[in-house]
Amino acid sequence: MPTLYEQLGGAPAVEAAVDLFYRKVLLDDRINGFFEGVDMDRQIAKQKSFLTMVFGGPVSYSGQDMRRAHAHLVARGLNDGHFDAVVENLGASLAELGVAAELINEVAALAETTRADVLGK
Amino acid sequence: MSSANSPVLHWEDTPVPCLEGDTALEALLRAGIAIPHSCRAGACQSCLVQAKSGAVPAAAQQGLKDSLRAQNYLLACLCRPEQDLTLAPPGQGVRIPAFLTEADWLSDSVLRVRLAASEPLGHRPGQYLTLFRPDGLGRSYSIAGDDLELHVRRIPGGAMSNWLAEAQPGDAVTIQGPAGDCFYTPGDPTQPMLLAGAGTGLAPLFGILRDALRQGHQGPIWLYHGALNERGLYLTTELQAMAAEYPNFAYRPALLDRDGPLPELISRDHPKLNGWRGFVCGDPTIVNMLRKRLFLGGMASRAISADAFLPATLK
Ligand SMILES: Cc1cc2nc3c(=O)[nH]c(=O)nc-3n(C[C@H](O)[C@H](O)[C@H](O)COP(=O)(O)OP(=O)(O)OC[C@H]3O[C@@H](n4cnc5c(N)ncnc54)[C@H](O)[C@@H]3O)c2cc1C
Ligand code: HEM
Ligand code: FES
């Protein structure tokens, strides 16, 4: 059974999705404050890890890693609404790339599994 | 990590104590070993050293050209030793002797320096070199052309820029390089290009521009040179003449007091940048703003090359 990551098209699909997704995030006033002042090269590399991860690809982040990566954002007020906004932008980007609705739902479900860790609950 | 299994660092034959979280540069400097360094962020490459044995952390080779990677060179400021490591100064041929041939002022504050090297550096215009004074102080400068032309802004109290301002033709220096990926790559001669920077950020852009025109680039090329006011511009006569000669080249001096912030000006001129190639160079804050603006305008992240002129930091 191919992973979702493979079904979506592997590394090249991630490449294409990163620019689209990150552009949407930076333009979304609900959440772009969290990304202010972050070096773009580093951030793009991290977006790649983010997408590879929610696509179920070869990136190994533990729940602890997710907690650590977002702890300083939780301290700044990161909440469920922000999380929903990120998942929404992700879905919109994938839809724009022509990914089928059921695959997008699978991606959203995978992202959902990280909610507690990302929000430090 | 317990001290029992802390990695052991050596400088040639001398053991160097390495505290947890230390970079190799910090450990070496604390031990009194005079390693040249400037940005402490992997940009200037002045802290280049060679690993004689031990595993080189991949992160410590970021931005190094392949030939240096293959010889186990690394940047000490990016190296957090994971295992035992023996480091040594760069070997023969990595730093080459050069001397100043000419220096003249392009404006009140920008000095053009030309160097001649003992052997070709093999650079592309727009890349940068690391320049060392005889006492070992190192700073990076972008290369504005085929020959080793540098544009150096004189910084009040600046060690290297003031030394260069007083230097005489014939004075000896050492150079290392080239480095950086801000240079013209042929391949799509009709792709529109946008070059933007402030101050001496013009140096690499001027190199890239001349290279692109000489290689017959046909697509539009827009050059934005930002400055606070007229006095911050330089090479205006040359750039205006080039714009008159090449119909595909547009020169846009951008004065903060007249045109407002450079990123907004670019957005007004070019609301859509899909399919463009971009180069942004100079002051790190401006580079970050420009890069973000080009990206939001639709330029692909991999189509944007940036060189931030990170200053030397004490810590
Ligand atoms: C990749 C790269 C390329 C570069 N290319 C160029 C180039 O083409 N032309 C060029 O002029 N410089 C360039 N620089 C910057 C250059 O390497 C030096 O940092 C700069 O010339 C100052 O060195 P200095 O020894 O004169 O000043 P220093 O002795 O290092 O600094 C003196 C004081 O001035 C401050 N300072 C340093 N830079 C600035 C600044 N820009 N504005 C205000 N204060 C400052 C320092 O923090 C310090 O307090 C580049 C840097 C990098 C990393
Ligand atoms: C959908 C669930 C999410 C996942 C799977 C996820 C995943 C990741 C990953 C893998 C990293 C890189 C960690 C590293 O390499 O250091 C990261 C960093 C980051 N994430 Fe998330 N993330 C999620 C939600 C969010 C949300 C909701 C926000 C804010 C609105 C956010 C903002 C950030 C920021 C700003 C960083 C960079 C931190 C820094 O470098 O300072 N993330 N995330
Ligand atoms: S690259 Fe190490 S000090 Fe600049």
XYZ file of C-alpha atoms and ligand atoms in Angstrom:
536
model
C 0.000 0.000 0.000
C 1.708 3.262 -1.081
C 1.930 5.933 1.599
C -0.036 9.125 1.199
C 3.297 10.845 0.517
C 3.886 8.508 -2.444
C 0.309 8.833 -3.684
C 0.670 12.608 -3.714
C 3.821 12.365 -5.820
C 6.727 12.348 -3.344
C 9.391 15.024 -3.080
C 8.450 17.021 -6.227
C 4.860 17.379 -4.998
C 6.157 18.665 -1.679
C 8.350 21.183 -3.543
C 5.380 22.561 -5.430
C 3.116 22.608 -2.405
C 5.604 24.385 -0.133
C 5.683 27.662 -2.072
C 1.935 27.751 -2.471
C 1.224 26.866 1.149
C 3.844 29.152 2.665
C 2.683 32.080 0.520
C -0.877 31.569 1.803
C 0.306 31.362 5.406
C 2.345 34.582 5.072
C -0.677 36.374 3.612
C -3.106 35.106 6.291
C -3.444 37.794 8.960
C -4.823 35.298 11.458
C -1.477 33.514 11.701
C 1.289 35.369 9.845
C 2.396 37.095 13.057
C 3.938 33.802 14.182
C 6.144 33.746 11.094
C 7.363 37.338 11.272
C 11.076 37.868 11.301
C 11.868 34.195 10.681
C 14.599 33.708 8.092
C 12.869 32.634 4.879
C 15.357 29.991 3.780
C 15.167 28.271 7.139
C 11.422 28.593 7.210
C 11.016 27.095 3.744
C 13.174 24.155 4.772
C 10.909 23.693 7.789
C 7.767 23.957 5.701
C 9.177 21.102 3.673
C 9.534 19.025 6.821
C 6.037 20.066 7.850
C 4.452 18.933 4.583
C 6.511 15.776 4.312
C 5.337 14.966 7.804
C 1.623 15.565 7.259
C 1.902 13.630 3.998
C 3.270 10.730 6.025
C 6.645 10.918 4.268
C 10.145 10.139 5.490
C 10.558 12.677 8.293
C 10.718 11.468 11.820
C 9.460 14.000 14.316
C 8.276 12.674 17.653
C 5.459 14.222 19.638
C 8.156 15.636 21.918
C 9.850 17.294 18.913
C 6.536 18.890 17.934
C 6.030 20.183 21.465
C 9.521 21.631 21.558
C 9.276 23.246 18.102
C 6.070 25.090 18.996
C 6.474 25.738 22.732
C 7.620 29.339 22.209
C 4.581 29.908 19.964
C 2.198 28.464 22.548
C 3.734 30.913 25.018
C 2.784 33.655 22.540
C -0.844 32.476 22.407
C -0.949 29.758 19.736
C -4.418 28.177 19.953
C -6.939 25.900 18.208
C -8.080 28.697 15.905
C -4.531 29.144 14.582
C -4.197 25.417 14.151
C -7.449 25.304 12.152
C -6.238 28.193 9.988
C -3.040 26.315 9.117
C -4.979 23.171 8.190
C -7.363 25.291 6.111
C -4.487 26.891 4.159
C -2.990 23.478 3.647
C -6.242 22.118 2.218
C -6.652 25.132 -0.064
C -3.099 24.740 -1.390
C -3.576 21.063 -2.150
C -6.922 21.753 -3.826
C -5.198 24.358 -6.007
C -2.661 21.722 -7.032
C -5.499 19.436 -8.092
C -5.264 16.947 -5.238
C -8.473 14.943 -4.831
C -10.783 15.826 -1.943
C -10.469 12.445 -0.255
C -6.670 12.711 -0.187
C -6.961 16.201 1.266
C -9.176 14.792 3.993
C -6.542 12.173 4.752
C -3.898 14.897 5.029
C -6.148 16.890 7.369
C -6.696 13.792 9.506
C -2.930 13.224 9.723
C -2.371 16.853 10.706
C -5.089 16.456 13.336
C -3.050 13.764 15.114
C -0.428 16.407 15.967
C -2.848 18.985 17.430
C -2.301 18.203 21.107
C 1.481 18.215 20.759
C 1.630 21.377 18.628
C -0.630 23.221 21.064
C 1.190 21.807 24.097
C -1.952 20.293 25.600
C 25.847 14.771 27.891
C 28.270 13.512 30.535
C 31.905 14.549 30.250
C 32.919 10.895 29.916
C 31.591 10.728 26.363
C 32.006 14.372 25.330
C 33.729 14.637 21.982
C 37.412 15.521 22.134
C 38.507 18.409 19.967
C 42.102 18.862 18.807
C 43.731 21.820 17.093
C 46.514 20.056 15.212
C 48.218 18.220 18.111
C 46.753 20.282 20.961
C 43.655 19.108 22.839
C 41.042 21.876 23.133
C 38.392 21.749 25.876
C 34.931 21.788 24.346
C 31.977 22.672 26.591
C 28.505 21.359 25.895
C 26.826 23.430 23.212
C 30.121 25.010 22.099
C 30.816 25.564 18.474
C 34.347 24.600 17.449
C 35.010 28.317 16.898
C 34.008 29.188 20.460
C 36.127 26.396 21.888
C 39.176 27.340 19.796
C 38.905 31.046 20.603
C 38.526 30.301 24.309
C 41.682 28.231 24.128
C 43.498 31.267 22.747
C 43.833 29.973 19.198
C 43.564 32.864 16.750
C 41.033 31.668 14.194
C 39.867 34.411 11.824
C 36.120 34.960 12.171
C 33.542 37.612 11.465
C 29.822 36.822 11.086
C 29.647 33.687 13.280
C 26.712 32.638 11.138
C 28.164 30.676 8.234
C 28.080 33.562 5.768
C 31.569 35.072 5.554
C 33.590 31.825 5.467
C 36.517 33.493 7.247
C 36.516 30.757 9.922
C 37.291 28.006 7.387
C 39.310 25.110 8.866
C 40.144 21.602 7.727
C 39.247 18.400 9.549
C 42.261 16.078 9.664
C 40.341 13.274 11.314
C 36.899 12.658 12.715
C 33.366 12.980 11.372
C 32.489 16.373 9.886
C 28.938 17.432 10.862
C 27.043 18.064 7.599
C 25.663 21.371 8.893
C 29.214 22.723 9.204
C 29.782 22.507 5.437
C 26.814 24.639 4.463
C 27.598 26.897 1.503
C 31.100 25.486 0.887
C 32.059 24.699 -2.674
C 32.305 21.009 -3.538
C 36.097 20.932 -3.788
C 36.369 22.187 -0.191
C 33.726 19.775 1.081
C 35.555 16.892 -0.513
C 38.705 17.863 1.388
C 36.854 17.920 4.730
C 36.840 21.676 5.077
C 34.246 23.123 7.405
C 33.136 26.393 8.976
C 34.174 26.412 12.625
C 31.285 28.711 13.622
C 28.726 26.168 12.366
C 30.459 23.115 13.789
C 29.129 21.526 16.974
C 31.420 18.529 17.316
C 29.450 15.284 17.641
C 32.472 13.015 17.754
C 36.201 13.435 18.248
C 37.518 15.895 15.721
C 40.973 17.156 14.799
C 41.056 20.515 13.053
C 43.830 22.424 11.319
C 44.263 25.724 9.480
C 43.541 25.770 5.726
C 46.240 24.107 3.655
C 48.193 25.421 0.681
C 46.186 26.921 -2.145
C 42.973 27.643 -0.261
C 44.054 31.194 0.532
C 45.979 32.920 -2.195
C 48.154 36.030 -2.180
C 46.779 39.133 -3.855
C 47.519 42.829 -3.889
C 45.647 46.073 -4.315
C 45.988 47.549 -7.787
C 43.651 50.521 -7.534
C 41.288 52.244 -5.142
C 38.973 55.156 -5.924
C 35.863 56.656 -4.336
C 32.563 56.005 -6.138
C 30.730 58.261 -3.671
C 31.358 59.909 -0.284
C 31.293 56.554 1.415
C 31.853 53.835 -1.197
C 35.363 52.848 -2.188
C 36.033 50.787 -5.294
C 38.952 48.461 -4.722
C 40.595 46.392 -7.424
C 42.770 43.416 -6.611
C 45.128 41.254 -8.599
C 45.538 37.668 -7.442
C 48.538 35.390 -7.915
C 46.263 32.896 -9.665
C 42.732 33.100 -11.080
C 40.017 32.832 -8.443
C 37.637 31.135 -10.891
C 34.666 33.200 -9.742
C 31.438 34.265 -11.398
C 30.551 37.960 -11.097
C 28.228 38.349 -8.089
C 29.926 35.725 -5.931
C 31.979 36.865 -2.970
C 35.483 36.409 -1.671
C 36.897 36.602 1.826
C 39.661 39.155 2.147
C 42.328 38.888 4.845
C 44.559 41.682 6.049
C 48.195 40.815 6.788
C 47.288 40.565 10.500
C 44.645 37.908 9.698
C 41.468 40.007 10.049
C 38.980 38.682 7.486
C 35.845 40.183 5.902
C 33.754 39.182 2.882
C 33.168 41.312 -0.195
C 31.089 40.686 -3.266
C 32.795 40.689 -6.647
C 31.359 43.240 -9.061
C 32.861 41.961 -12.301
C 35.162 39.608 -14.174
C 38.149 41.148 -12.492
C 38.344 41.442 -8.728
C 36.405 44.681 -8.355
C 34.935 45.294 -4.894
C 32.659 48.062 -3.603
C 33.441 48.709 0.029
C 31.304 50.961 2.165
C 33.357 52.858 4.725
C 31.834 52.118 8.122
C 32.688 54.593 10.891
C 35.069 52.712 13.162
C 35.090 49.727 10.796
C 38.360 47.796 10.986
C 38.622 46.486 7.418
C 36.804 49.210 5.510
C 38.960 51.951 7.042
C 42.113 49.942 6.493
C 41.182 49.565 2.812
C 40.414 53.281 2.581
C 44.000 54.024 3.672
C 45.640 51.203 1.711
C 47.934 51.923 -1.240
C 48.314 50.184 -4.589
C 50.742 47.326 -4.101
C 49.601 46.535 -0.548
C 49.394 42.798 0.029
C 46.317 40.879 1.163
C 45.190 37.257 1.076
C 41.949 36.081 -0.483
C 39.814 32.978 -0.277
C 36.875 31.970 -2.402
C 34.783 32.281 -4.357
C 31.558 31.523 -2.498
C 27.855 32.207 -2.866
C 25.220 31.459 -5.450
C 24.271 34.971 -6.499
C 25.382 34.823 -10.116
C 23.822 34.702 -13.561
C 23.004 31.285 -14.953
C 22.205 31.203 -18.648
C 19.627 28.648 -19.693
C 16.538 30.772 -20.062
C 17.618 33.900 -21.973
C 14.108 35.348 -22.038
C 13.258 34.996 -18.331
C 12.539 38.365 -16.713
C 15.057 39.242 -13.988
C 14.785 41.533 -11.006
C 17.905 42.692 -9.161
C 17.432 44.651 -5.968
C 19.576 45.903 -3.136
C 20.607 48.945 -1.170
C 24.014 50.506 -0.590
C 26.938 48.309 -1.633
C 24.384 45.575 -2.302
C 24.858 47.024 -5.775
C 28.289 45.343 -6.070
C 27.088 41.789 -6.787
C 24.074 43.081 -8.743
C 26.343 45.150 -10.997
C 28.407 42.020 -11.622
C 25.353 39.889 -12.376
C 23.904 42.577 -14.638
C 27.031 42.933 -16.756
C 27.413 39.168 -16.955
C 23.798 38.691 -18.089
C 24.009 41.405 -20.745
C 27.300 40.106 -22.067
C 25.881 36.597 -22.289
C 23.092 38.018 -24.433
C 20.207 37.871 -21.986
C 17.132 39.067 -23.879
C 14.398 39.107 -21.231
C 13.752 42.280 -19.260
C 16.240 43.055 -16.485
C 15.181 45.507 -13.772
C 17.795 46.833 -11.388
C 16.608 48.589 -8.223
C 19.272 50.403 -6.255
C 17.950 51.660 -2.942
C 19.437 54.527 -0.947
C 18.258 57.021 1.638
C 18.845 59.915 -0.758
C 20.843 60.936 -3.870
C 24.130 60.830 -1.987
C 23.719 57.107 -1.352
C 23.660 56.245 -5.060
C 26.759 55.501 -7.095
C 27.672 54.355 -10.623
C 24.568 56.239 -11.808
C 26.247 57.530 -14.986
C 27.442 54.058 -15.973
C 24.043 52.487 -15.256
C 22.148 55.166 -17.167
C 24.461 54.646 -20.136
C 23.844 50.892 -20.009
C 20.071 51.463 -19.865
C 20.366 53.661 -22.965
C 22.387 50.998 -24.778
C 20.286 47.944 -23.828
C 16.531 48.346 -24.385
C 15.769 45.335 -22.156
C 17.553 46.866 -19.156
C 15.751 49.252 -16.786
C 17.708 51.093 -14.070
C 15.624 52.251 -11.116
C 17.403 54.285 -8.482
C 15.060 54.175 -5.478
C 15.373 56.929 -2.924
C 13.646 56.345 0.393
C 12.939 60.068 0.834
C 11.419 60.329 -2.661
C 10.024 56.896 -3.598
C 9.217 55.351 -0.215
C 10.367 51.876 0.877
C 11.967 49.738 -1.809
C 9.717 46.628 -1.382
C 6.567 48.735 -1.887
C 8.059 50.445 -4.915
C 8.811 47.060 -6.479
C 5.284 45.821 -5.748
C 3.807 48.898 -7.405
C 5.954 48.392 -10.526
C 5.474 44.606 -10.599
C 2.337 43.321 -8.871
C 2.951 39.870 -10.387
C 6.359 38.209 -10.448
C 5.402 34.660 -11.415
C 8.127 33.124 -13.547
C 10.731 35.797 -12.712
C 14.273 35.253 -11.448
C 15.375 37.413 -8.528
C 18.629 38.510 -6.872
C 18.654 40.475 -3.627
C 21.844 41.596 -1.884
C 23.128 43.878 0.832
C 21.918 44.850 4.298
C 20.413 41.746 5.974
C 17.168 43.428 7.085
C 16.505 44.844 3.633
C 17.426 41.532 2.003
C 14.877 39.702 4.159
C 12.131 42.223 3.387
C 12.874 42.104 -0.327
C 13.028 38.351 -0.446
C 9.660 38.055 1.258
C 8.155 40.642 -1.058
C 9.386 38.912 -4.220
C 8.104 35.578 -2.924
C 4.672 36.996 -2.078
C 4.616 38.589 -5.537
C 4.697 35.084 -6.974
C 8.394 34.388 -7.515
C 9.278 30.771 -6.735
C 11.446 30.416 -3.624
C 14.116 28.566 -5.574
C 14.220 31.372 -8.170
C 15.349 33.884 -5.548
C 19.064 34.139 -4.734
C 20.060 36.284 -1.796
C 23.298 37.444 -0.184
C 22.899 39.150 3.166
C 25.965 41.216 4.116
C 26.099 40.005 7.703
C 28.372 42.205 9.801
C 31.019 40.899 12.158
C 29.565 40.022 15.551
C 31.362 39.949 18.855
C 29.227 37.151 20.216
C 28.587 37.426 2.052
C 28.973 38.850 2.396
C 29.214 39.762 1.381
C 29.538 41.090 1.684
N 29.757 41.961 0.655
C 30.061 43.259 0.930
C 30.279 44.209 -0.143
O 30.251 43.871 -1.334
N 30.528 45.498 0.199
C 30.583 45.917 1.511
O 30.810 47.122 1.739
N 30.388 45.032 2.532
C 30.139 43.718 2.275
N 29.954 42.840 3.323
C 30.152 43.321 4.703
C 31.661 43.268 5.044
O 32.084 41.915 5.104
C 32.006 43.913 6.401
O 31.135 43.444 7.394
C 31.954 45.423 6.353
O 32.821 45.908 5.350
C 32.337 46.049 7.698
O 33.612 45.588 8.073
P 34.611 46.492 8.940
O 35.743 45.618 9.369
O 34.943 47.757 8.220
O 33.720 46.902 10.190
P 33.733 46.177 11.640
O 34.991 46.529 12.341
O 33.411 44.748 11.451
O 32.486 46.887 12.313
C 32.602 48.119 13.016
C 31.289 48.481 13.663
O 30.333 48.833 12.665
C 29.183 47.994 12.740
N 28.767 47.705 11.352
C 29.239 46.733 10.551
N 28.636 46.780 9.350
C 27.763 47.801 9.405
C 26.854 48.366 8.474
N 26.687 47.843 7.246
N 26.124 49.428 8.858
C 26.270 49.957 10.078
N 27.118 49.470 10.999
C 27.860 48.416 10.670
C 29.643 46.749 13.461
O 28.581 46.098 14.122
C 30.669 47.310 14.427
O 30.050 47.818 15.580
C 29.632 41.504 3.034
C 29.407 40.578 4.054
C 29.077 39.262 3.763
C 28.830 38.282 4.870
C -0.711 21.082 11.602
C 0.138 20.759 12.543
C 1.557 21.231 12.526
C 2.637 20.475 12.199
C 2.655 19.013 11.760
C 3.802 21.343 12.298
C 5.094 20.922 12.030
C 6.210 21.694 12.177
C 7.548 21.235 11.944
C 7.946 19.832 11.478
C 8.380 22.273 12.228
C 9.897 22.286 12.125
C 10.515 21.945 13.440
C 12.038 22.047 13.338
O 12.616 21.464 12.418
O 12.623 22.741 14.173
C 7.545 23.405 12.616
C 8.039 24.667 12.951
C 7.223 25.783 13.078
N 5.851 25.812 13.126
Fe 4.624 24.198 12.962
N 3.410 22.583 12.678
C 2.048 22.578 12.840
C 1.256 23.653 13.204
C 1.695 24.951 13.338
C 0.847 26.094 13.598
C -0.659 26.016 13.824
C 1.677 27.212 13.610
C 1.329 28.676 13.806
C 0.257 29.250 13.342
C 3.015 26.740 13.378
C 4.127 27.563 13.312
C 5.425 27.114 13.229
C 6.591 27.993 13.248
C 6.587 29.525 13.339
C 7.718 27.156 13.191
C 9.187 27.585 13.176
C 9.681 27.761 14.568
C 11.025 28.451 14.567
O 11.901 28.069 13.799
O 11.164 29.410 15.317
N 3.012 25.387 13.215
N 6.250 23.031 12.579
S 31.375 31.869 8.424
Fe 32.154 31.432 10.391
S 32.561 33.382 11.183
Fe 31.580 33.850 9.297
